Amino acid sequence: GEDVEQSLFLSVREGDSSVINCTYTDSSSTYLYWYKQEPGAGLQLLTYIFSNMDMKQDQRLTVLLNKKDKHLSLRIADTQTGDSAIYFCAEHYGGATNKLIFGTGTLLAVQP
Amino acid sequence: DTEVTQTPKHLVMGMTNKKSLKCEQHMGHRAMYWYKQKAKKPPELMFVYSYEKLSINESVPSRFSPECPNSSLLNLHLHALQPEDSALYLCASSPGLAGGPGGGELFFGEGSRLTVL
């Protein structure tokens, strides 16, 4: 199947860390991505991780990958009100097609 | 220039109208995409163009007709739409194709919000 699941909603206080989780289905995915969508806007690529990596850090963002459990997470350190948005994980569907399957999305609300 | 530009930003049309959505990028990307996004849902892939040729059509109804006149432009022609087609239509481009990180590294436009009456 092509279902990529995420929890619907996460609320944190400004300055705390946020952890957004994702489970994917295609074990042949070579790259996994995190996108951010602010209200009324398109999606913005935040970061990606290659499937043979366990962790990738990029400034305030840390991506953890557990390939055995097909579990991906995005940690945002020192969360700011500007981080409030919907976050989508995405997997690159296997095969010769260039098809990106998005997760169900997590709405992150940052309280001041 | 790292932008994908979509026009119009908003479009209201009747079920008998013919309209077009336009998308432009000048990043030299050779893959371009149309996605449909309903409220509170993830984007759903509609079409993929690679090197100006249609490579993926996700069983989209024929009332949606894509066109790629050149490597920088992507159109979506709309005809005889239904109210359930009301959604945000997102255009994207990517520098790479399947297999590499660029294949999933999509640059999105702000979208065209379509309302079908």
CSV table of C-alpha atoms in Angstrom, one decimal:
chain,number,residue,atom,x,y,z
A,1,GLY,CA,0.0,0.0,0.0
A,2,GLU,CA,0.9,3.6,-0.2
A,3,ASP,CA,-0.3,4.9,3.1
A,4,VAL,CA,2.1,7.2,5.0
A,5,GLU,CA,0.7,7.9,8.4
A,6,GLN,CA,1.2,10.8,10.8
A,7,SER,CA,-0.5,12.0,13.9
A,8,LEU,CA,-2.9,14.8,13.2
A,9,PHE,CA,-2.0,17.5,15.7
A,10,LEU,CA,0.9,18.5,18.0
A,11,SER,CA,0.9,21.5,20.4
A,12,VAL,CA,4.1,22.7,22.0
A,13,ARG,CA,5.2,25.8,23.9
A,14,GLU,CA,7.6,28.2,22.4
A,15,GLY,CA,11.2,27.2,23.2
A,16,ASP,CA,10.4,23.5,23.7
A,17,SER,CA,11.3,20.8,21.3
A,18,SER,CA,8.8,19.3,18.9
A,19,VAL,CA,8.8,15.8,17.6
A,20,ILE,CA,6.7,14.9,14.6
A,21,ASN,CA,6.4,11.2,13.8
A,22,CYS,CA,5.7,9.3,10.5
A,23,THR,CA,5.3,5.7,9.5
A,24,TYR,CA,5.8,4.7,5.9
A,25,THR,CA,5.1,1.5,4.0
A,26,ASP,CA,7.6,1.1,1.1
A,27,SER,CA,10.7,-0.6,2.3
A,28,SER,CA,12.4,0.1,-1.0
A,29,SER,CA,12.2,3.9,-0.5
A,30,THR,CA,15.6,5.3,-1.0
A,31,TYR,CA,14.9,8.9,0.2
A,32,LEU,CA,12.5,10.2,2.8
A,33,TYR,CA,11.6,13.9,3.0
A,34,TRP,CA,10.0,16.4,5.3
A,35,TYR,CA,8.0,19.3,3.9
A,36,LYS,CA,6.4,22.3,5.6
A,37,GLN,CA,3.2,24.0,4.5
A,38,GLU,CA,2.2,27.4,6.0
A,39,PRO,CA,-1.4,28.6,5.7
A,40,GLY,CA,-2.3,29.6,2.1
A,41,ALA,CA,1.1,28.6,0.7
A,42,GLY,CA,2.7,25.8,-1.2
A,43,LEU,CA,5.0,23.2,0.4
A,44,GLN,CA,8.6,23.9,1.2
A,45,LEU,CA,11.2,21.2,1.5
A,46,LEU,CA,12.9,21.2,4.9
A,47,THR,CA,15.2,18.3,4.7
A,48,TYR,CA,15.6,14.7,3.5
A,49,ILE,CA,17.4,11.6,4.6
A,50,PHE,CA,18.9,8.7,2.6
A,51,SER,CA,17.6,5.3,3.7
A,52,ASN,CA,21.0,4.0,4.7
A,53,MET,CA,21.4,6.8,7.3
A,54,ASP,CA,20.0,6.7,10.9
A,55,MET,CA,20.2,10.4,11.6
A,56,LYS,CA,20.7,13.7,9.9
A,57,GLN,CA,21.0,17.0,11.6
A,58,ASP,CA,20.5,20.4,9.9
A,59,GLN,CA,20.6,23.4,12.3
A,60,ARG,CA,17.5,23.1,14.5
A,61,LEU,CA,16.2,20.1,12.6
A,62,THR,CA,17.1,16.5,13.4
A,63,VAL,CA,15.7,13.6,11.4
A,64,LEU,CA,15.8,10.1,12.8
A,65,LEU,CA,15.1,7.0,10.7
A,66,ASN,CA,14.3,3.5,11.9
A,67,LYS,CA,14.3,1.5,8.8
A,68,LYS,CA,13.4,-1.8,10.5
A,69,ASP,CA,10.2,-0.2,11.9
A,70,LYS,CA,9.7,2.1,8.9
A,71,HIS,CA,9.5,5.0,11.3
A,72,LEU,CA,10.7,8.5,10.6
A,73,SER,CA,10.7,11.5,12.9
A,74,LEU,CA,11.5,15.2,12.7
A,75,ARG,CA,12.7,17.0,15.8
A,76,ILE,CA,12.6,20.8,15.9
A,77,ALA,CA,14.7,22.3,18.6
A,78,ASP,CA,13.8,25.6,20.3
A,79,THR,CA,10.4,25.7,18.5
A,80,GLN,CA,9.3,29.2,17.5
A,81,THR,CA,5.9,30.6,16.6
A,82,GLY,CA,7.1,30.8,13.0
A,83,ASP,CA,7.3,27.0,13.0
A,84,SER,CA,3.5,26.7,13.3
A,85,ALA,CA,2.5,24.9,10.1
A,86,ILE,CA,1.5,21.6,8.7
A,87,TYR,CA,4.4,19.2,8.3
A,88,PHE,CA,4.3,16.4,5.8
A,89,CYS,CA,6.7,13.5,5.5
A,90,ALA,CA,7.1,11.9,2.1
A,91,GLU,CA,8.6,8.8,0.6
A,92,HIS,CA,10.0,8.4,-2.8
A,93,TYR,CA,7.9,5.5,-4.2
A,94,GLY,CA,10.1,2.7,-5.6
A,95,GLY,CA,10.6,1.9,-9.2
A,96,ALA,CA,11.4,4.0,-12.3
A,97,THR,CA,8.7,6.6,-11.7
A,98,ASN,CA,9.3,9.9,-10.0
A,99,LYS,CA,6.5,9.6,-7.6
A,100,LEU,CA,6.4,11.2,-4.1
A,101,ILE,CA,3.8,10.0,-1.7
A,102,PHE,CA,2.9,12.4,1.1
A,103,GLY,CA,1.9,11.5,4.6
A,104,THR,CA,-1.3,12.6,6.1
A,105,GLY,CA,0.2,15.7,7.6
A,106,THR,CA,0.7,17.0,11.2
A,107,LEU,CA,-0.5,20.4,12.3
A,108,LEU,CA,2.1,21.9,14.7
A,109,ALA,CA,0.7,24.7,16.9
A,110,VAL,CA,3.3,26.6,18.8
A,111,GLN,CA,1.9,28.5,21.9
A,112,PRO,CA,3.8,31.6,23.0
B,1,ASP,CA,15.6,32.6,-9.4
B,2,THR,CA,14.3,29.8,-7.2
B,3,GLU,CA,10.6,30.3,-7.6
B,4,VAL,CA,7.8,28.5,-9.1
B,5,THR,CA,5.1,31.0,-10.2
B,6,GLN,CA,1.5,30.0,-10.5
B,7,THR,CA,-1.3,32.1,-12.0
B,8,PRO,CA,-4.0,32.9,-11.2
B,9,LYS,CA,-3.9,32.7,-7.4
B,10,HIS,CA,-7.7,32.4,-7.3
B,11,LEU,CA,-10.2,31.2,-9.9
B,12,VAL,CA,-13.9,30.8,-9.8
B,13,MET,CA,-15.6,29.1,-12.7
B,14,GLY,CA,-18.9,27.5,-13.6
B,15,MET,CA,-19.3,23.9,-14.7
B,16,THR,CA,-19.5,24.9,-18.4
B,17,ASN,CA,-16.5,27.2,-18.4
B,18,LYS,CA,-13.1,26.5,-19.9
B,19,LYS,CA,-10.1,27.9,-18.1
B,20,SER,CA,-6.4,27.3,-17.6
B,21,LEU,CA,-4.0,27.3,-14.8
B,22,LYS,CA,-0.4,28.3,-15.6
B,23,CYS,CA,2.9,27.5,-14.0
B,24,GLU,CA,6.4,28.8,-14.7
B,25,GLN,CA,9.9,28.0,-13.4
B,26,HIS,CA,13.3,29.2,-14.6
B,27,MET,CA,15.5,27.0,-12.5
B,28,GLY,CA,16.3,24.6,-15.4
B,29,HIS,CA,14.3,21.8,-13.8
B,30,ARG,CA,13.3,19.1,-16.2
B,31,ALA,CA,10.5,17.5,-14.2
B,32,MET,CA,7.3,19.4,-13.5
B,33,TYR,CA,4.2,18.3,-11.6
B,34,TRP,CA,0.6,19.0,-10.9
B,35,TYR,CA,-0.8,18.2,-7.5
B,36,LYS,CA,-4.4,18.6,-6.2
B,37,GLN,CA,-4.9,19.4,-2.5
B,38,LYS,CA,-8.2,19.4,-0.6
B,39,ALA,CA,-8.5,21.2,2.7
B,40,LYS,CA,-6.7,19.4,5.6
B,41,LYS,CA,-5.4,16.7,3.2
B,42,PRO,CA,-2.0,15.9,1.7
B,43,PRO,CA,-1.3,16.8,-1.9
B,44,GLU,CA,-2.3,14.2,-4.4
B,45,LEU,CA,-0.3,13.7,-7.5
B,46,MET,CA,-2.1,14.3,-10.8
B,47,PHE,CA,0.5,14.5,-13.6
B,48,VAL,CA,4.3,14.4,-14.0
B,49,TYR,CA,6.2,15.7,-17.0
B,50,SER,CA,9.8,14.7,-17.5
B,51,TYR,CA,11.7,16.5,-20.3
B,52,GLU,CA,8.5,18.0,-21.5
B,53,LYS,CA,6.8,14.6,-22.0
B,54,LEU,CA,4.0,13.3,-19.9
B,55,SER,CA,5.4,10.4,-17.8
B,56,ILE,CA,2.7,9.9,-15.1
B,57,ASN,CA,-1.0,10.4,-15.3
B,58,GLU,CA,-2.6,9.3,-12.0
B,59,SER,CA,-5.9,8.3,-13.7
B,60,VAL,CA,-7.1,11.9,-13.7
B,61,PRO,CA,-10.4,12.6,-15.4
B,62,SER,CA,-10.2,13.9,-18.9
B,63,ARG,CA,-11.8,17.2,-17.9
B,64,PHE,CA,-8.2,18.0,-16.7
B,65,SER,CA,-5.8,18.3,-19.6
B,66,PRO,CA,-2.1,19.1,-18.9
B,67,GLU,CA,0.2,20.7,-21.4
B,68,CYS,CA,4.0,21.4,-21.3
B,69,PRO,CA,4.7,23.9,-24.1
B,70,ASN,CA,8.4,24.1,-23.1
B,71,SER,CA,10.8,23.2,-20.3
B,72,SER,CA,9.8,26.3,-18.2
B,73,LEU,CA,6.0,26.2,-18.6
B,74,LEU,CA,3.3,23.9,-17.4
B,75,ASN,CA,-0.4,24.4,-18.0
B,76,LEU,CA,-3.5,22.7,-16.7
B,77,HIS,CA,-6.6,23.2,-19.0
B,78,LEU,CA,-9.9,22.9,-17.2
B,79,HIS,CA,-13.2,22.1,-18.9
B,80,ALA,CA,-16.6,20.9,-17.6
B,81,LEU,CA,-15.4,20.7,-14.0
B,82,GLN,CA,-17.6,19.5,-11.1
B,83,PRO,CA,-18.0,21.2,-7.7
B,84,GLU,CA,-16.0,18.4,-6.1
B,85,ASP,CA,-13.0,19.6,-8.2
B,86,SER,CA,-12.7,22.7,-6.0
B,87,ALA,CA,-9.3,22.5,-4.4
B,88,LEU,CA,-5.9,24.1,-4.3
B,89,TYR,CA,-3.9,23.1,-7.4
B,90,LEU,CA,-0.2,23.0,-6.8
B,91,CYS,CA,2.5,23.1,-9.4
B,92,ALA,CA,6.0,21.9,-8.6
B,93,SER,CA,9.3,21.2,-10.3
B,94,SER,CA,12.4,19.2,-9.4
B,95,PRO,CA,16.0,19.2,-10.5
B,96,GLY,CA,16.3,15.4,-10.6
B,97,LEU,CA,14.4,12.4,-11.6
B,98,ALA,CA,13.8,9.0,-9.9
B,99,GLY,CA,16.5,7.5,-7.9
B,100,GLY,CA,18.3,10.5,-6.5
B,101,PRO,CA,17.6,13.1,-3.8
B,102,GLY,CA,16.7,15.6,-6.5
B,103,GLY,CA,13.8,13.3,-7.5
B,104,GLY,CA,11.9,14.1,-4.4
B,105,GLU,CA,13.3,17.6,-3.9
B,106,LEU,CA,10.2,19.4,-5.1
B,107,PHE,CA,9.9,23.2,-5.4
B,108,PHE,CA,6.3,24.2,-5.1
B,109,GLY,CA,4.4,27.2,-6.2
B,110,GLU,CA,1.9,29.0,-3.9
B,111,GLY,CA,-1.0,27.3,-5.7
B,112,SER,CA,-4.1,28.3,-7.6
B,113,ARG,CA,-7.3,28.0,-5.4
B,114,LEU,CA,-10.1,26.8,-7.7
B,115,THR,CA,-13.8,27.1,-6.9
B,116,VAL,CA,-16.2,25.4,-9.2
B,117,LEU,CA,-19.8,26.6,-8.8
